[in-house]
Coordinates of C-alpha atoms and ligand atoms in Angstrom, one line a residue:
X584 CA 18.3 10.1 -1.8
X585 CA 18.9 9.1 -5.4
X586 CA 16.2 10.5 -7.7
X587 CA 14.0 7.9 -9.2
X588 CA 13.0 8.1 -12.9
X589 CA 9.5 6.9 -13.8
X590 CA 9.2 6.2 -17.6
X591 CA 5.8 7.2 -19.0
X592 CA 4.8 4.7 -21.6
X593 CA 2.4 7.1 -23.1
X594 CA 5.2 8.1 -25.6
X595 CA 6.2 4.5 -26.2
X596 CA 5.3 2.5 -29.4
X597 CA 2.2 0.7 -28.3
X598 CA 2.6 -1.8 -31.0
X599 CA 5.9 -3.0 -29.4
X600 CA 5.0 -2.1 -25.7
X601 CA 6.7 -5.1 -24.0
X602 CA 9.9 -4.5 -26.0
X603 CA 9.8 -0.7 -25.2
X604 CA 9.4 -1.4 -21.5
X605 CA 12.2 -3.9 -21.6
X606 CA 14.5 -1.4 -23.2
X607 CA 13.6 1.3 -20.6
X608 CA 14.3 -1.2 -17.8
X609 CA 17.7 -2.1 -19.4
X610 CA 18.4 1.6 -19.7
X611 CA 18.1 1.9 -15.9
X612 CA 14.7 3.6 -15.3
X613 CA 13.3 2.9 -11.8
X614 CA 9.6 2.7 -12.4
X615 CA 7.1 2.5 -15.2
X616 CA 4.5 5.2 -15.3
X617 CA 1.1 4.3 -16.8
X618 CA -1.2 7.1 -17.9
X619 CA -4.8 6.1 -17.7
X620 CA -7.2 8.7 -19.3
X621 CA -11.0 8.5 -19.8
X622 CA -11.8 11.2 -22.3
X623 CA -13.8 13.0 -19.7
X624 CA -11.5 14.2 -16.8
X625 CA -8.9 14.8 -19.6
X626 CA -9.5 15.3 -23.3
X627 CA -7.8 12.1 -24.4
X628 CA -8.3 8.3 -24.1
X629 CA -5.4 6.0 -23.5
X630 CA -5.2 2.7 -21.8
X631 CA -7.0 0.8 -19.1
X632 CA -7.0 -2.2 -16.7
X633 CA -6.3 -5.0 -19.3
X634 CA -3.1 -3.2 -20.5
X635 CA -1.9 -2.7 -16.9
X636 CA -2.5 -6.4 -16.3
X637 CA -0.5 -7.3 -19.5
X638 CA 2.4 -5.0 -18.7
X639 CA 2.6 -6.5 -15.2
X640 CA 3.7 -9.8 -16.7
X641 CA 6.6 -8.2 -18.6
X642 CA 8.4 -6.2 -16.0
X643 CA 9.5 -6.4 -12.4
X644 CA 9.7 -2.7 -12.0
X645 CA 7.1 -1.0 -9.9
X646 CA 4.0 0.2 -11.8
X647 CA 3.2 3.8 -11.1
X648 CA -0.3 4.2 -12.3
X649 CA -1.7 7.7 -12.8
X650 CA -5.4 7.8 -13.1
X651 CA -6.7 10.8 -15.0
X652 CA -10.3 9.7 -14.8
X653 CA -13.5 10.9 -13.3
X654 CA -15.0 8.8 -10.4
X655 CA -11.7 7.0 -9.7
X656 CA -13.4 5.2 -6.7
X657 CA -15.1 2.9 -9.2
X658 CA -11.9 1.5 -10.4
X659 CA -9.4 1.4 -7.5
X660 CA -9.7 -2.3 -6.8
X661 CA -9.5 -3.2 -10.5
X662 CA -6.2 -1.4 -11.0
X663 CA -4.6 -2.7 -7.8
X664 CA -5.7 -6.2 -8.8
X665 CA -4.2 -5.7 -12.3
X666 CA -0.8 -4.9 -10.7
X667 CA -0.5 -1.2 -9.8
X668 CA 2.1 -0.8 -7.0
X669 CA 1.4 2.9 -6.8
X670 CA -2.0 4.2 -7.6
X671 CA -2.6 7.9 -8.1
X672 CA -5.9 9.8 -8.1
X673 CA -6.4 13.5 -8.8
X674 CA -7.8 15.8 -6.0
X675 CA -9.9 17.4 -8.7
X676 CA -11.6 14.1 -9.5
X677 CA -12.0 12.7 -5.9
X678 CA -14.7 14.2 -3.8
X679 CA -14.1 12.0 -0.8
X680 CA -10.3 12.0 -0.9
X681 CA -9.5 10.5 2.5
X682 CA -11.9 7.6 1.9
X683 CA -10.2 6.8 -1.5
X684 CA -6.6 7.1 -0.2
X685 CA -7.5 4.8 2.7
X686 CA -9.1 2.3 0.2
X687 CA -6.0 2.3 -2.0
X688 CA -3.8 1.4 1.0
X689 CA -6.3 -1.1 2.3
X690 CA -6.0 -2.9 -1.1
X691 CA -2.3 -3.1 -0.6
X692 CA -1.0 -0.4 -3.0
X693 CA 0.7 2.9 -2.2
X694 CA -1.5 5.9 -2.5
X695 CA -0.6 8.9 -4.6
X696 CA -2.5 12.2 -4.7
X697 CA -2.1 14.3 -7.8
X698 CA -2.6 18.0 -8.3
X699 CA -3.1 19.8 -11.7
X700 CA -0.8 22.9 -12.2
X701 CA -3.6 25.4 -11.1
X702 CA -4.7 23.4 -8.1
X703 CA -3.2 25.0 -4.9
X704 CA -1.2 23.1 -2.3
X705 CA -3.7 24.0 0.4
X706 CA -5.9 21.2 -0.9
X707 CA -3.3 18.9 0.7
X708 CA -3.6 20.4 4.1
X709 CA -5.6 17.5 5.6
X710 CA -4.5 14.6 3.4
X711 CA -0.8 15.0 3.3
X712 CA 0.2 12.8 6.3
X713 CA -2.1 10.1 5.0
X714 CA -0.5 9.7 1.5
X715 CA 2.6 7.9 0.2
X716 CA 3.3 10.3 -2.5
X717 CA 2.1 13.6 -4.0
X718 CA 2.3 14.1 -7.8
X719 CA 2.6 17.6 -9.0
X720 CA 1.6 18.0 -12.6
X721 CA 3.8 20.5 -14.4
X722 CA 1.7 20.5 -17.6
X723 CA -2.1 20.2 -17.9
X724 CA -2.7 16.4 -18.1
X725 CA -4.0 14.8 -21.3
X726 CA -0.9 14.5 -23.6
X727 CA 2.7 13.8 -23.6
X728 CA 5.2 16.1 -25.2
X729 CA 3.9 19.3 -23.7
X730 CA 6.1 22.2 -22.5
X731 CA 7.0 22.4 -18.8
X732 CA 5.2 25.2 -17.1
X733 CA 8.0 27.2 -15.3
X734 CA 5.6 28.8 -12.8
X735 CA 5.2 25.3 -11.2
X736 CA 8.8 25.3 -9.9
X737 CA 8.1 27.5 -6.8
X738 CA 5.2 25.1 -6.1
X739 CA 7.5 22.1 -6.1
X740 CA 9.8 24.0 -3.7
X741 CA 6.9 24.9 -1.3
X742 CA 5.7 21.3 -1.3
X743 CA 9.2 20.0 -0.5
X744 CA 9.2 22.4 2.4
X745 CA 5.8 21.4 3.7
X746 CA 6.9 17.7 3.6
X747 CA 10.2 18.3 5.3
X748 CA 8.8 20.7 7.9
X749 CA 6.3 18.0 9.0
X750 CA 8.9 15.4 8.9
X751 CA 6.8 13.2 6.6
X752 CA 8.1 10.3 4.5
X753 CA 5.9 11.3 1.6
X754 CA 7.6 11.2 -1.8
X755 CA 7.3 14.2 -4.2
X756 CA 6.8 13.2 -7.8
X757 CA 6.8 15.6 -10.8
X758 CA 5.1 14.8 -14.2
X759 CA 5.0 16.7 -17.5
X760 CA 7.6 18.4 -19.7
X761 CA 10.6 16.7 -18.2
X762 CA 13.4 16.8 -20.7
X763 CA 17.2 17.2 -20.6
X764 CA 17.0 20.9 -20.2
X765 CA 14.4 20.9 -17.4
X766 CA 15.2 17.9 -15.2
X767 CA 18.0 19.6 -13.2
X768 CA 15.8 22.5 -12.1
X769 CA 13.0 20.1 -11.2
X770 CA 15.4 18.0 -9.1
X771 CA 16.8 21.1 -7.5
X772 CA 13.4 22.3 -6.5
X773 CA 13.0 19.1 -4.5
X774 CA 11.4 16.3 -6.6
X775 CA 12.1 12.7 -5.5
X776 CA 10.5 10.9 -8.4
X777 CA 10.6 12.4 -11.9
X778 CA 8.4 11.2 -14.7
X779 CA 9.4 11.4 -18.3
X780 CA 7.6 10.3 -21.5
X781 CA 8.8 11.9 -24.6
X782 CA 12.1 12.6 -23.0
X783 CA 12.7 8.9 -22.9
X784 CA 10.8 7.3 -25.7
X785 CA 11.0 9.9 -28.5
X786 CA 13.9 10.3 -30.9
X787 CA 17.3 8.8 -30.4
X788 CA 17.9 5.8 -28.4
X789 CA 16.0 5.0 -25.1
X790 CA 19.4 4.2 -23.6
X791 CA 20.9 7.5 -24.6
X792 CA 17.9 9.4 -23.5
X793 CA 17.9 7.9 -20.0
X794 CA 21.7 8.4 -19.8
X795 CA 21.3 12.1 -20.6
X796 CA 18.6 12.5 -18.0
X797 CA 20.8 10.8 -15.4
X798 CA 23.8 12.9 -16.4
X799 CA 21.8 16.1 -15.9
X800 CA 20.7 14.8 -12.5
X801 CA 24.3 13.9 -11.5
X802 CA 25.6 17.4 -12.5
X803 CA 22.8 18.8 -10.4
X804 CA 23.8 16.6 -7.4
X805 CA 27.5 17.6 -7.8
X806 CA 26.6 21.3 -7.7
X807 CA 24.9 20.5 -4.4
X808 CA 27.9 18.7 -3.2
X809 CA 26.2 15.4 -3.4
X810 CA 27.9 13.2 -6.1
X811 CA 25.1 10.6 -5.8
X812 CA 22.6 13.0 -7.3
Ligands
DX5_1684 C1 0.4 13.9 -19.1 C2 0.8 12.5 -18.5 C3 2.3 12.5 -18.5 C4 2.9 12.5 -19.8 C5 4.4 12.8 -19.7 O1 -1.0 13.9 -19.1 O2 0.3 12.4 -17.2 O3 2.7 11.4 -17.7 O4 2.8 11.3 -20.4 O5 4.9 13.0 -20.9 P1 6.1 14.1 -21.3 O6 7.2 13.7 -20.4 O7 6.3 13.9 -22.7 O8 5.6 15.4 -20.8
ZN1685 ZN1 1.3 10.9 -15.9

């Protein structure tokens, strides 16, 4: 399948957020990735429910909401109600994971389960068939613009294998340090959805940045004999 690019607005200009999202949409990104941080689960504070609700009015693209918060169960309904199409919780923050995944789906959103770089894949053993997507963090969450941790590449490959071996339709998303020079390796390791923040919104032009990322994906696809990437 074609790789999907989810643009993390954490690196966008918050003073012109609607415009930045519009430009990313025009540049051809597939989803908008929204990083919600609480200053507790991660050492940073970003945006919350009202901003998700506001963004929802400015784009038709799916909203891929990444909750980096403690006690996510308290807020699932609020984020789905605000417009999250995909709602992600961290395994490290959710004590009763199955219950929360079921709740997200019951509310009508797709459920994503997220793992920090140091969290092993065995934490997915029971939950994997129940989720719509697994998000593997390839930096420690909290900030955009961090460097991709290369040791996470074999982890992406192993998760790809687990999903395929079980014949599951679970998507594999990767987030953190995705740039022009890392995206091809991430795609080759087996990611379906690739998040990029600073790689899309920093420097240059959003359109150029997305084009470079897509070109790197296409080159990778051609090497695999699949021109569609
Ligand atoms: C990190 C966030 C990421 C981040 C990605 O805590 O979850 O989504 O914004 O930013 P880049 O692509 O710059 O690493
Ligand atoms: Zn994120």
